[in-house]
PDB file of C-alpha atoms in Angstrom:
ATOM      1  CA  MET R   1      -1.992  48.270 -68.570  1.00  0.00           C
ATOM      2  CA  VAL R   2       0.562  49.590 -66.137  1.00  0.00           C
ATOM      3  CA  ARG R   3      -0.194  51.100 -62.764  1.00  0.00           C
ATOM      4  CA  ARG R   4       1.796  54.318 -62.632  1.00  0.00           C
ATOM      5  CA  ASP R   5       1.166  55.320 -59.002  1.00  0.00           C
ATOM      6  CA  ALA R   6      -0.938  54.251 -56.049  1.00  0.00           C
ATOM      7  CA  GLY R   7      -4.425  55.701 -55.905  1.00  0.00           C
ATOM      8  CA  GLU R   8      -7.504  55.919 -58.037  1.00  0.00           C
ATOM      9  CA  GLY R   9      -7.205  56.433 -61.773  1.00  0.00           C
ATOM     10  CA  GLU R  10      -3.490  55.713 -61.992  1.00  0.00           C
ATOM     11  CA  TRP R  11      -3.608  53.020 -64.713  1.00  0.00           C
ATOM     12  CA  VAL R  12      -2.039  53.674 -68.106  1.00  0.00           C
ATOM     13  CA  ARG R  13      -2.960  51.637 -71.173  1.00  0.00           C
ATOM     14  CA  SER R  14      -0.677  51.148 -74.149  1.00  0.00           C
ATOM     15  CA  GLY R  15      -1.124  48.813 -77.082  1.00  0.00           C
ATOM     16  CA  GLY R  16      -4.066  46.473 -76.928  1.00  0.00           C
ATOM     17  CA  ALA R  17      -4.995  43.029 -75.734  1.00  0.00           C
ATOM     18  CA  ASP R  18      -2.383  41.643 -78.106  1.00  0.00           C
ATOM     19  CA  ALA R  19       0.539  43.515 -76.471  1.00  0.00           C
ATOM     20  CA  GLY R  20       2.117  40.442 -74.937  1.00  0.00           C
ATOM     21  CA  LEU R  21       5.824  41.201 -74.426  1.00  0.00           C
ATOM     22  CA  VAL R  22       6.421  44.231 -72.208  1.00  0.00           C
ATOM     23  CA  SER R  23       9.420  45.673 -70.354  1.00  0.00           C
ATOM     24  CA  LEU R  24       9.667  48.725 -68.104  1.00  0.00           C
ATOM     25  CA  ASN R  25      12.902  50.683 -68.049  1.00  0.00           C
ATOM     26  CA  SER R  26      14.469  50.008 -64.659  1.00  0.00           C
ATOM     27  CA  THR R  27      16.566  53.192 -64.800  1.00  0.00           C
ATOM     28  CA  TRP R  28      13.679  55.551 -65.708  1.00  0.00           C
ATOM     29  CA  ASP R  29      10.386  53.739 -65.176  1.00  0.00           C
ATOM     30  CA  ARG R  30       8.344  56.168 -67.246  1.00  0.00           C
ATOM     31  CA  TRP R  31       9.513  54.297 -70.384  1.00  0.00           C
ATOM     32  CA  MET R  32       7.678  51.145 -71.438  1.00  0.00           C
ATOM     33  CA  TYR R  33       8.608  48.872 -74.379  1.00  0.00           C
ATOM     34  CA  PHE R  34       6.266  46.344 -75.975  1.00  0.00           C
ATOM     35  CA  HIS R  35       5.674  44.130 -78.957  1.00  0.00           C
ATOM     36  CA  TYR R  36       2.197  43.461 -80.189  1.00  0.00           C
ATOM     37  CA  GLY R  37       0.615  42.163 -83.370  1.00  0.00           C
ATOM     38  CA  TYR R  38       1.287  45.358 -85.318  1.00  0.00           C
ATOM     39  CA  GLY R  39       4.854  46.209 -84.424  1.00  0.00           C
ATOM     40  CA  PHE R  40       7.457  47.101 -81.824  1.00  0.00           C
ATOM     41  CA  ARG R  41       6.816  50.207 -79.710  1.00  0.00           C
ATOM     42  CA  ARG R  42       8.157  52.362 -76.926  1.00  0.00           C
ATOM     43  CA  ASP R  43       5.977  54.583 -74.815  1.00  0.00           C
ATOM     44  CA  PHE R  44       6.639  57.408 -72.370  1.00  0.00           C
ATOM     45  CA  ILE R  45       4.212  57.486 -69.454  1.00  0.00           C
ATOM     46  CA  ARG R  46       3.655  61.181 -68.865  1.00  0.00           C
ATOM     47  CA  GLU R  47       3.262  62.757 -65.420  1.00  0.00           C
ATOM     48  CA  GLY R  48      -0.341  63.377 -64.476  1.00  0.00           C
ATOM     49  CA  TYR R  49      -1.635  61.446 -67.477  1.00  0.00           C
ATOM     50  CA  PHE R  50      -4.352  58.816 -67.317  1.00  0.00           C
ATOM     51  CA  GLY R  51      -5.706  56.643 -70.084  1.00  0.00           C
ATOM     52  CA  GLN R  52      -4.399  55.780 -73.525  1.00  0.00           C
ATOM     53  CA  SER R  53      -0.827  56.838 -74.049  1.00  0.00           C
ATOM     54  CA  THR R  54       1.026  57.629 -77.242  1.00  0.00           C
ATOM     55  CA  TRP R  55       3.782  55.416 -78.591  1.00  0.00           C
ATOM     56  CA  GLU R  56       6.651  55.450 -81.056  1.00  0.00           C
ATOM     57  CA  ALA R  57       7.925  52.687 -83.326  1.00  0.00           C
ATOM     58  CA  VAL R  58      11.306  51.088 -82.609  1.00  0.00           C
ATOM     59  CA  PRO R  59      13.467  48.811 -84.807  1.00  0.00           C
ATOM     60  CA  THR R  60      11.942  45.439 -85.607  1.00  0.00           C
ATOM     61  CA  GLY R  61      13.672  42.110 -85.132  1.00  0.00           C
ATOM     62  CA  ILE R  62      14.234  42.337 -81.372  1.00  0.00           C
ATOM     63  CA  GLN R  63      12.585  40.801 -78.303  1.00  0.00           C
ATOM     64  CA  MET R  64      10.830  43.290 -76.057  1.00  0.00           C
ATOM     65  CA  SER R  65      10.951  41.072 -72.993  1.00  0.00           C
ATOM     66  CA  ARG R  66      14.085  40.529 -70.897  1.00  0.00           C
ATOM     67  CA  ILE R  67      15.627  43.852 -71.815  1.00  0.00           C
ATOM     68  CA  GLU R  68      18.712  44.562 -69.725  1.00  0.00           C
ATOM     69  CA  PHE R  69      19.071  48.260 -68.859  1.00  0.00           C
ATOM     70  CA  HIS R  70      22.228  50.243 -68.140  1.00  0.00           C
ATOM     71  CA  PRO R  71      22.435  50.980 -64.396  1.00  0.00           C
ATOM     72  CA  ASP R  72      22.999  54.732 -64.845  1.00  0.00           C
ATOM     73  CA  ASP R  73      21.897  55.678 -68.376  1.00  0.00           C
ATOM     74  CA  TRP R  74      18.207  55.161 -69.190  1.00  0.00           C
ATOM     75  CA  ARG R  75      18.923  55.409 -72.941  1.00  0.00           C
ATOM     76  CA  THR R  76      21.273  52.402 -73.030  1.00  0.00           C
ATOM     77  CA  MET R  77      20.004  48.831 -73.109  1.00  0.00           C
ATOM     78  CA  TRP R  78      20.794  45.338 -74.377  1.00  0.00           C
ATOM     79  CA  VAL R  79      18.137  43.297 -76.199  1.00  0.00           C
ATOM     80  CA  ARG R  80      18.143  39.913 -77.869  1.00  0.00           C
ATOM     81  CA  GLY R  81      17.186  39.452 -81.480  1.00  0.00           C
ATOM     82  CA  GLN R  82      14.042  37.702 -82.603  1.00  0.00           C
ATOM     83  CA  ASN R  83      16.103  34.847 -83.951  1.00  0.00           C
ATOM     84  CA  ASN R  84      17.189  34.659 -80.299  1.00  0.00           C
ATOM     85  CA  ASN R  85      20.922  34.006 -80.697  1.00  0.00           C
ATOM     86  CA  MET R  86      21.859  37.623 -81.421  1.00  0.00           C
ATOM     87  CA  LEU R  87      22.516  40.289 -78.812  1.00  0.00           C
ATOM     88  CA  TYR R  88      21.954  43.948 -79.708  1.00  0.00           C
ATOM     89  CA  LYS R  89      22.778  47.176 -77.898  1.00  0.00           C
ATOM     90  CA  SER R  90      21.044  50.532 -78.140  1.00  0.00           C
ATOM     91  CA  THR R  91      22.449  53.784 -76.730  1.00  0.00           C
ATOM     92  CA  ASP R  92      19.538  55.974 -77.879  1.00  0.00           C
ATOM     93  CA  ASN R  93      16.457  54.433 -76.228  1.00  0.00           C
ATOM     94  CA  LEU R  94      15.893  51.962 -79.090  1.00  0.00           C
ATOM     95  CA  SER R  95      15.891  54.543 -81.868  1.00  0.00           C
ATOM     96  CA  THR R  96      18.650  52.382 -83.368  1.00  0.00           C
ATOM     97  CA  ILE R  97      20.255  49.056 -82.489  1.00  0.00           C
ATOM     98  CA  ASP R  98      23.734  47.655 -83.122  1.00  0.00           C
ATOM     99  CA  LEU R  99      24.551  43.953 -83.259  1.00  0.00           C
ATOM    100  CA  LEU R 100      27.022  43.095 -80.499  1.00  0.00           C
ATOM    101  CA  HIS R 101      27.422  39.363 -80.963  1.00  0.00           C
ATOM    102  CA  GLU R 102      25.872  36.220 -82.407  1.00  0.00           C
ATOM    103  CA  PHE R 103      26.024  33.295 -79.958  1.00  0.00           C
ATOM    104  CA  SER R 104      25.961  29.548 -80.674  1.00  0.00           C
ATOM    105  CA  GLY R 105      22.725  29.146 -78.683  1.00  0.00           C
ATOM    106  CA  ARG R 106      19.602  31.164 -77.940  1.00  0.00           C
ATOM    107  CA  VAL R 107      20.260  34.101 -75.586  1.00  0.00           C
ATOM    108  CA  GLU R 108      18.271  33.328 -72.440  1.00  0.00           C
ATOM    109  CA  TYR R 109      19.536  35.994 -70.030  1.00  0.00           C
ATOM    110  CA  VAL R 110      21.763  39.046 -70.172  1.00  0.00           C
ATOM    111  CA  LYS R 111      23.228  40.678 -67.078  1.00  0.00           C
ATOM    112  CA  VAL R 112      25.316  43.842 -67.060  1.00  0.00           C
ATOM    113  CA  GLY R 113      27.699  44.807 -64.276  1.00  0.00           C
ATOM    114  CA  ARG R 114      26.213  47.489 -62.019  1.00  0.00           C
ATOM    115  CA  GLN R 115      29.622  48.891 -61.090  1.00  0.00           C
ATOM    116  CA  ASN R 116      31.097  48.439 -64.574  1.00  0.00           C
ATOM    117  CA  PRO R 117      28.593  48.116 -67.469  1.00  0.00           C
ATOM    118  CA  ASP R 118      31.398  46.977 -69.798  1.00  0.00           C
ATOM    119  CA  VAL R 119      31.170  43.626 -67.988  1.00  0.00           C
ATOM    120  CA  ILE R 120      28.364  41.596 -69.581  1.00  0.00           C
ATOM    121  CA  TYR R 121      27.280  38.013 -68.892  1.00  0.00           C
ATOM    122  CA  VAL R 122      25.094  35.965 -71.254  1.00  0.00           C
ATOM    123  CA  LEU R 123      23.504  32.607 -70.507  1.00  0.00           C
ATOM    124  CA  THR R 124      22.548  30.662 -73.638  1.00  0.00           C
ATOM    125  CA  SER R 125      20.134  27.802 -74.249  1.00  0.00           C
ATOM    126  CA  ASN R 126      22.975  25.329 -74.763  1.00  0.00           C
ATOM    127  CA  ASN R 127      23.982  25.882 -71.102  1.00  0.00           C
ATOM    128  CA  ARG R 128      26.929  28.108 -71.918  1.00  0.00           C
ATOM    129  CA  ILE R 129      27.924  31.221 -69.971  1.00  0.00           C
ATOM    130  CA  GLU R 130      29.845  33.840 -71.897  1.00  0.00           C
ATOM    131  CA  LYS R 131      31.444  36.985 -70.522  1.00  0.00           C
ATOM    132  CA  SER R 132      32.680  40.222 -72.045  1.00  0.00           C
ATOM    133  CA  VAL R 133      34.793  42.764 -70.152  1.00  0.00           C
ATOM    134  CA  ASP R 134      34.985  45.298 -73.003  1.00  0.00           C
ATOM    135  CA  GLY R 135      31.345  46.145 -73.629  1.00  0.00           C
ATOM    136  CA  GLY R 136      30.670  43.217 -75.965  1.00  0.00           C
ATOM    137  CA  THR R 137      33.585  43.442 -78.399  1.00  0.00           C
ATOM    138  CA  ASN R 138      35.195  40.196 -77.222  1.00  0.00           C
ATOM    139  CA  TRP R 139      33.580  37.209 -75.494  1.00  0.00           C
ATOM    140  CA  VAL R 140      35.028  34.362 -73.421  1.00  0.00           C
ATOM    141  CA  ASP R 141      33.243  31.126 -72.530  1.00  0.00           C
ATOM    142  CA  ILE R 142      33.341  30.877 -68.724  1.00  0.00           C
ATOM    143  CA  THR R 143      31.030  27.872 -68.363  1.00  0.00           C
ATOM    144  CA  PRO R 144      32.227  25.785 -65.416  1.00  0.00           C
ATOM    145  CA  SER R 145      33.078  22.181 -66.201  1.00  0.00           C
ATOM    146  CA  ALA R 146      30.971  19.353 -64.814  1.00  0.00           C
ATOM    147  CA  THR R 147      33.788  18.510 -62.393  1.00  0.00           C
ATOM    148  CA  ASP R 148      33.888  22.102 -61.105  1.00  0.00           C
ATOM    149  CA  ASN R 149      30.229  22.077 -60.105  1.00  0.00           C
ATOM    150  CA  ASN R 150      29.678  18.459 -58.957  1.00  0.00           C
ATOM    151  CA  GLY R 151      28.040  17.422 -62.230  1.00  0.00           C
ATOM    152  CA  VAL R 152      25.281  20.037 -62.082  1.00  0.00           C
ATOM    153  CA  SER R 153      24.696  21.876 -65.350  1.00  0.00           C
ATOM    154  CA  ASN R 154      23.553  25.465 -65.780  1.00  0.00           C
TER     155      ASN R 154
END
């Protein structure tokens, strides 16, 4: 359940008790994305609507948590694959996805530049930080060395 607004009767339900991984679109918070036991879904929370909402299927094989949203375009987002080391991008609100890159470790976090969304940072499970300045076409390992950060790892 998601609380749409303050006040009585402002809760919206989508999925069921098994809808465990959920993200809200930070650019347009009327869109909700979730994975539950029967598939991957997106849902638009309609104005003035209370109760069960309707949902649409989205491509399978992606993680619905930790979605990184474009700062200005609610339709564009970056999601990690279910095998966790792949990063996908969608420019049509998850109607389709395109593989951007396969990393050597599990994608833990993705951050997109707020001033320039072509700048993307990815932190992987093997303590690597990779950066792209061209929207994900090319990647450079920018992990600081142990001597650069007093022996502290990521």
